[in-house]
Amino acid sequence: MIDKENQSELVENPSRRSFLEVGSAALAVATFAGLTANAQQREDTRKAESDHSSSDPGPENAPLLAENPNSNTPPPTDHGDVGPIWYSFDLARNRMQEGGWAHQVTQRELPPSKDLSGVCMRLTSGSFRELHWHTADEWAIMLNGNARVTVLNPDGTIFIDDVSKGDLWFFPAGYPHSIQGLGPGDGCEFLLVFDEGMFSEDNTFLISAWVAHTPPEILTKNSNLDRRAIARLPKDELYIFPGDLPGSLAQDKAAVGGKSVESSIQYTFKMSSMAPTVKTAGGEVRIVDSHNFPASNSIAAALVTLKPGGIRELHWHPNASEWQFYLAGKGRMTVFMPPTRARTMDFNANDVGYVPPVAGHYIENTGNTDLVFLEMFKAHQYLDFSMNNWIRRLPREMVTAHLNIDEATIRKISAEKRVVIAG
């Protein structure tokens, strides 16, 4: 749609007609550590890639540059700056303890992400993330292994369940809960997502710290603890610590009181066994929000799998910013912001992506294996708009007036949301 002669003019001076024309040519935006890029004509970029214009005689981090080619040498459709939209858990400080570890990506690491933050955590077999609660809602997905989770309701009923790879849980803010790594194998790893950008895993309410900072006489009055019991209580926070493997799930449920104290609310969701919400030749999508996981009333999610060469179609979300976690493969995202800002970024496993509210974007699988990533939203419902679907729902003459394409060309565009498109 856009030839080399008018491309630069369209990017720098968009008209009503050229605006969507540039967008349909993959105008989008991503940024790495605040770097900026000016619009370039395609021939200038190609020349720069092969001559001294793109050389860097100073020091450089070659492995990092190799992982981010579209940030180091941006495509010609990139323009301007929208702030950072990339970070990696591999850059975050890892809190190591006997029994596991945890590291986090919050608004401190990714400043535009004000709504959501994430923690990757590992527990060895038998080890606990100790009894605690948060100021934020907690959504989680099991990445590897098995765990047992508990959460207490205000009415005194308790929920206990075992989770495996691909399973989810959701714990409301303020609800006390625990996580314990199980066998077989050596425990588990999981991703926690919180609905606060400035959430800190180092600033949670821990039962060990509470009893350590409560006067002994109050513990005696409150819990009927004698002097010897108080002397054995923790003197500092436990956070993550090793423990013995529990009995069976049925044994634990029976030990706490059985059906009479069992929660009526289901706080886990077996996403690993659900059928894809959308499946095409390009991949598949599993959408989980309050419609099929009622407990998760503040965080919506989609697990996306793209085949090599496939794309998550040009789209945007009307109700929230998007926080992403890349589980496997290699991809590229381009995000578009008004009036003409656009930037591209590469993503690998363990990276976090961010898309500003209502910003247009796409994700492409640039590797030779499946690209798997999560889309996360601070919302009770998953919503998106497809550019293709929008174009096809408009009168033909309106589309022609805006994009300068004829009816036969318009009919080649899918009339329905395809979500994932084959390469």
XYZ file of C-alpha atoms in Angstrom:
423
model
C 0.000 0.000 0.000
C 2.881 2.387 0.725
C 5.681 2.809 -1.776
C 9.191 4.041 -1.069
C 8.627 7.545 -2.435
C 5.716 8.526 -0.216
C 6.521 6.465 2.884
C 8.567 9.140 4.665
C 5.965 11.814 3.976
C 3.171 9.622 5.323
C 5.053 8.930 8.542
C 6.081 12.526 9.178
C 2.880 14.256 7.939
C -0.057 11.855 8.259
C -3.387 12.851 6.741
C -6.722 11.236 7.550
C -6.151 8.899 4.611
C -2.517 8.162 5.317
C -2.971 7.542 9.042
C -4.433 4.045 8.707
C -2.289 3.426 5.649
C 0.825 3.785 7.766
C -0.751 1.691 10.533
C -1.627 -1.099 8.122
C 2.007 -1.155 7.028
C 2.909 -2.248 10.565
C 3.398 1.094 12.260
C 3.833 0.126 15.860
C 6.025 0.803 18.816
C 8.317 -0.799 21.311
C 11.251 0.548 23.233
C 14.319 -0.707 25.015
C 15.690 1.233 28.009
C 14.459 4.575 26.697
C 16.202 4.432 23.320
C 14.580 6.567 20.612
C 14.488 6.271 16.828
C 13.627 8.693 14.048
C 11.645 7.665 10.995
C 13.818 6.426 8.172
C 13.111 5.610 4.579
C 13.474 1.906 3.871
C 16.373 2.392 1.471
C 18.226 4.498 4.053
C 17.854 1.767 6.667
C 19.091 -0.906 4.317
C 22.076 1.213 3.380
C 22.825 1.947 7.017
C 22.801 -1.743 7.831
C 25.585 -2.378 5.356
C 27.822 0.656 5.765
C 29.525 2.519 8.614
C 26.363 4.420 9.635
C 25.263 1.673 12.019
C 28.722 0.846 13.343
C 29.585 1.334 17.001
C 33.312 1.845 17.667
C 32.720 2.132 21.419
C 32.040 -0.589 23.984
C 28.899 -2.645 23.519
C 27.132 -5.596 25.129
C 27.207 -7.924 22.135
C 24.999 -10.720 23.588
C 22.284 -8.219 24.560
C 22.430 -6.496 21.174
C 22.145 -9.858 19.435
C 18.935 -10.587 21.371
C 17.426 -7.207 20.448
C 18.198 -6.563 16.755
C 15.017 -4.537 16.196
C 15.978 -2.136 18.964
C 19.584 -1.777 17.859
C 18.720 -1.328 14.147
C 15.013 -0.400 14.075
C 12.784 -1.046 11.062
C 12.012 1.985 8.873
C 8.440 2.172 10.167
C 9.656 2.970 13.698
C 9.350 6.582 14.806
C 9.633 8.522 18.063
C 9.564 7.123 21.589
C 6.852 5.837 23.938
C 8.928 4.930 26.991
C 10.170 1.483 28.034
C 8.020 -1.543 27.191
C 10.577 -4.323 27.807
C 12.300 -5.824 30.798
C 13.543 -9.287 31.692
C 13.354 -11.341 34.861
C 16.945 -12.311 34.071
C 17.958 -8.726 34.934
C 16.044 -8.645 38.223
C 17.696 -9.266 41.607
C 17.024 -12.824 42.759
C 16.206 -13.314 46.441
C 17.764 -16.687 47.286
C 16.794 -18.631 50.413
C 17.037 -22.222 51.564
C 14.013 -23.739 49.896
C 13.806 -21.562 46.800
C 14.047 -18.069 45.347
C 12.004 -15.149 44.017
C 12.599 -12.207 41.705
C 10.201 -9.533 40.540
C 9.459 -7.048 37.756
C 7.404 -4.119 39.067
C 6.859 -0.475 38.191
C 10.328 0.225 39.577
C 11.834 -1.860 36.769
C 9.182 -1.066 34.119
C 7.927 2.457 34.995
C 4.893 2.682 32.657
C 3.329 -0.473 34.149
C 1.174 1.103 36.855
C -1.518 -1.586 36.994
C 0.297 -4.925 37.126
C 3.563 -6.400 38.380
C 5.000 -9.897 38.425
C 7.052 -12.280 40.561
C 8.737 -15.490 39.419
C 9.156 -17.910 42.321
C 10.741 -21.321 42.833
C 10.032 -23.702 45.731
C 11.944 -26.945 46.210
C 10.047 -30.102 47.121
C 8.422 -29.654 50.548
C 9.398 -25.990 50.857
C 6.911 -23.258 51.734
C 6.152 -19.724 50.680
C 5.074 -19.058 54.224
C 1.601 -18.140 55.454
C 1.013 -14.520 54.368
C -1.318 -12.010 52.725
C -1.001 -9.000 50.408
C -2.413 -5.562 49.696
C -2.993 -6.702 46.075
C -4.955 -9.450 44.329
C -2.739 -12.386 43.311
C -3.125 -14.288 40.010
C -0.738 -17.152 39.279
C 0.190 -19.749 36.683
C 2.242 -22.869 37.350
C 5.251 -22.974 35.031
C 6.727 -26.275 36.200
C 6.169 -28.965 38.816
C 3.451 -29.282 41.431
C 2.324 -27.340 44.497
C -0.328 -27.314 47.208
C -2.122 -24.038 47.882
C -4.384 -22.955 50.735
C -6.502 -19.815 51.208
C -8.834 -18.845 54.077
C -12.184 -17.094 53.573
C -13.511 -14.432 55.995
C -16.281 -16.843 57.060
C -13.658 -19.308 58.336
C -13.955 -21.827 55.496
C -10.747 -22.898 53.805
C -9.759 -23.865 50.268
C -7.006 -26.460 49.673
C -5.965 -27.772 46.256
C -3.036 -29.177 44.297
C -1.887 -27.424 41.118
C 0.321 -28.583 38.250
C 1.927 -27.084 35.138
C -0.548 -24.823 33.325
C -2.953 -24.494 36.266
C -3.981 -21.102 37.681
C -4.982 -19.687 41.037
C -6.424 -16.383 42.233
C -6.287 -15.060 45.814
C -8.065 -11.784 46.695
C -6.180 -9.012 48.470
C -6.031 -9.547 52.214
C -6.917 -13.261 52.077
C -4.289 -15.327 53.962
C -2.745 -18.121 51.922
C 0.263 -20.411 51.477
C 2.090 -22.312 48.723
C 4.120 -25.513 49.198
C 6.266 -27.273 46.611
C 5.413 -30.939 46.019
C 6.904 -33.982 44.326
C 7.484 -35.912 42.212
C 10.622 -34.116 41.170
C 12.110 -31.181 42.989
C 9.265 -28.804 43.671
C 7.888 -26.163 41.358
C 8.193 -22.768 39.673
C 5.340 -20.323 39.099
C 4.566 -16.779 37.949
C 2.603 -14.489 40.277
C 0.857 -11.404 38.855
C -0.422 -8.648 41.171
C -2.865 -5.840 40.386
C -0.549 -3.133 41.781
C 2.315 -1.715 39.727
C 4.353 -0.837 42.831
C 3.716 -4.151 44.572
C 6.779 -5.588 46.315
C 7.225 -9.257 47.186
C 9.547 -8.054 49.959
C 6.716 -6.154 51.624
C 4.041 -8.743 52.412
C 2.273 -9.575 55.686
C 4.024 -12.663 57.133
C 2.731 -14.681 60.070
C 6.304 -15.258 61.311
C 7.068 -11.531 61.407
C 3.747 -10.746 63.096
C 4.284 -13.138 66.021
C 7.926 -12.016 66.303
C 6.748 -8.435 66.804
C 3.848 -9.117 69.174
C 4.435 -8.906 72.970
C 4.537 -12.386 74.602
C 1.777 -11.518 77.068
C -0.534 -10.631 74.155
C 0.228 -13.953 72.444
C -0.663 -15.711 75.697
C -3.970 -13.840 76.050
C -4.833 -14.191 72.346
C -3.782 -17.754 71.571
C -3.309 -19.441 74.962
C 0.407 -19.965 74.288
C 2.598 -20.805 77.260
C 6.147 -19.596 77.848
C 7.761 -22.637 76.192
C 5.622 -22.305 73.038
C 6.418 -18.608 72.761
C 10.144 -19.349 73.061
C 9.929 -21.627 70.018
C 8.207 -19.063 67.792
C 10.224 -17.509 64.922
C 12.307 -14.482 65.876
C 12.389 -13.185 62.300
C 10.542 -13.648 59.000
C 10.669 -17.053 57.292
C 9.456 -16.037 53.783
C 10.684 -19.184 51.957
C 11.848 -22.162 54.004
C 12.197 -25.952 53.685
C 9.647 -28.352 55.127
C 8.474 -31.953 54.998
C 6.243 -33.157 52.182
C 2.573 -33.227 53.245
C 0.223 -36.188 53.090
C -2.347 -36.565 50.340
C -4.750 -33.766 49.439
C -7.620 -35.807 50.871
C -5.747 -36.246 54.152
C -5.110 -32.509 54.470
C -8.751 -31.679 53.752
C -9.936 -34.183 56.316
C -7.427 -32.971 58.913
C -8.772 -29.391 58.866
C -12.424 -30.404 59.260
C -13.576 -31.891 55.966
C -16.695 -30.746 54.124
C -17.964 -28.668 57.045
C -15.157 -26.104 56.619
C -14.628 -26.437 52.861
C -14.754 -23.230 50.789
C -17.650 -22.843 48.370
C -15.428 -20.683 46.147
C -13.070 -22.380 43.667
C -9.769 -20.472 43.745
C -7.927 -22.646 41.204
C -8.521 -23.188 37.486
C -7.225 -26.069 35.364
C -6.262 -24.104 32.249
C -4.016 -26.954 31.109
C -7.100 -29.075 30.409
C -9.379 -26.434 28.825
C -10.014 -26.429 25.088
C -8.531 -23.474 23.174
C -10.858 -20.474 22.936
C -9.489 -19.804 19.447
C -7.544 -22.215 17.219
C -6.262 -21.526 13.701
C -3.408 -22.669 11.470
C -1.354 -19.878 13.072
C -1.719 -21.119 16.648
C -4.191 -21.017 19.512
C -5.420 -18.839 22.372
C -6.884 -19.754 25.758
C -8.780 -16.887 27.390
C -9.466 -16.961 31.129
C -11.398 -14.194 32.873
C -14.304 -13.888 35.299
C -16.649 -15.586 32.818
C -14.994 -19.005 33.146
C -12.955 -18.424 36.344
C -15.373 -16.426 38.548
C -12.912 -15.969 41.427
C -10.582 -14.001 39.134
C -12.673 -10.832 39.081
C -9.856 -8.286 38.711
C -7.327 -9.947 36.379
C -8.037 -11.318 32.898
C -5.558 -13.330 30.868
C -4.891 -15.053 27.566
C -2.296 -17.754 26.925
C -1.189 -17.381 23.291
C 0.725 -19.918 21.217
C 2.006 -18.782 17.820
C 3.411 -21.185 15.243
C 6.676 -20.155 13.499
C 5.965 -17.197 11.225
C 2.534 -16.654 12.778
C 1.280 -13.353 14.188
C -1.074 -12.165 16.895
C -3.082 -9.956 14.553
C -3.075 -6.136 14.600
C -5.365 -5.283 17.511
C -5.866 -3.234 20.673
C -7.549 -3.620 24.063
C -10.125 -0.983 25.108
C -10.267 -1.643 28.850
C -6.696 -1.934 30.188
C -2.980 -1.820 29.557
C -1.338 -5.162 28.717
C 1.373 -6.879 30.779
C 3.049 -9.787 29.012
C 5.214 -12.708 30.070
C 7.063 -14.763 27.464
C 7.285 -18.464 28.334
C 8.992 -19.929 25.257
C 10.311 -19.084 21.811
C 11.370 -15.849 20.165
C 9.149 -13.002 19.033
C 8.898 -9.401 17.942
C 6.315 -6.835 18.994
C 5.471 -3.540 17.379
C 3.225 -1.038 19.178
C 1.626 2.057 17.645
C 0.931 5.263 19.603
C -0.476 8.611 18.426
C 0.225 10.671 16.554
C 3.017 8.855 14.650
C 5.097 7.102 17.300
C 6.166 3.561 16.542
C 8.877 1.234 17.847
C 9.795 -2.444 17.639
C 11.278 -4.771 20.272
C 12.391 -8.409 20.389
C 11.341 -10.824 23.136
C 12.695 -14.102 24.464
C 11.656 -16.531 27.192
C 11.523 -14.930 30.674
C 11.020 -11.424 29.237
C 8.214 -9.058 30.222
C 6.411 -6.859 27.692
C 4.172 -3.856 28.215
C 1.580 -2.225 25.933
C 0.055 1.135 26.979
C -3.745 1.333 27.306
C -5.607 1.103 23.962
C -2.343 1.114 21.953
C -2.350 -0.801 18.660
C 0.113 -3.667 18.428
C 0.928 -7.082 17.018
C 3.295 -9.905 18.018
C 5.140 -12.084 15.491
C 6.892 -15.417 15.990
C 10.388 -14.817 14.603
C 11.857 -18.164 15.692
C 11.615 -21.731 14.435
C 9.691 -23.086 17.454
C 6.355 -22.110 19.008
C 6.211 -18.675 20.648
C 4.223 -18.909 23.895
C 3.284 -15.844 25.958
C 0.717 -14.519 28.407
C -1.381 -11.393 27.914
C -2.483 -9.998 31.302
C -4.962 -7.226 32.112
C -6.239 -5.505 35.235
C -9.848 -6.151 34.256
C -12.601 -8.664 34.951
C -13.164 -9.264 31.231
C -10.862 -9.919 28.279
C -11.681 -7.507 25.423
C -9.939 -6.710 22.143
C -10.584 -5.059 18.789
C -9.264 -6.445 15.496
C -8.159 -4.042 12.760
C -9.267 -6.516 10.094
C -12.678 -6.978 11.679
C -13.125 -3.187 11.918
C -12.244 -2.630 8.271
C -14.648 -5.320 7.051
C -17.566 -4.050 9.135
C -17.437 -0.624 7.434
C -19.112 0.378 4.147
C -16.777 -0.380 1.212
C -16.652 3.241 0.006
C -15.608 4.396 3.494
C -12.676 1.974 3.539
C -11.649 2.979 0.014
C -11.733 6.665 0.990
C -9.448 6.039 3.966
C -7.041 3.389 2.658
C -7.170 3.894 -1.129
C -7.807 0.198 -1.811
C -10.516 -1.214 -4.082
C -13.364 -3.566 -3.188
C -11.585 -6.671 -4.473
C -8.647 -5.938 -2.177
C -10.935 -5.236 0.756
C -12.585 -8.648 0.311
C -9.199 -10.336 0.811
C -9.149 -9.052 4.403
C -10.711 -11.406 6.933
C -14.178 -10.285 8.005
C -13.866 -12.014 11.377
C -11.385 -11.790 14.209
C -8.723 -14.379 13.548
C -6.670 -13.481 16.649
C -3.748 -15.632 15.473
C -2.791 -15.735 11.794
C -0.504 -18.238 10.074
C 2.718 -16.989 8.516
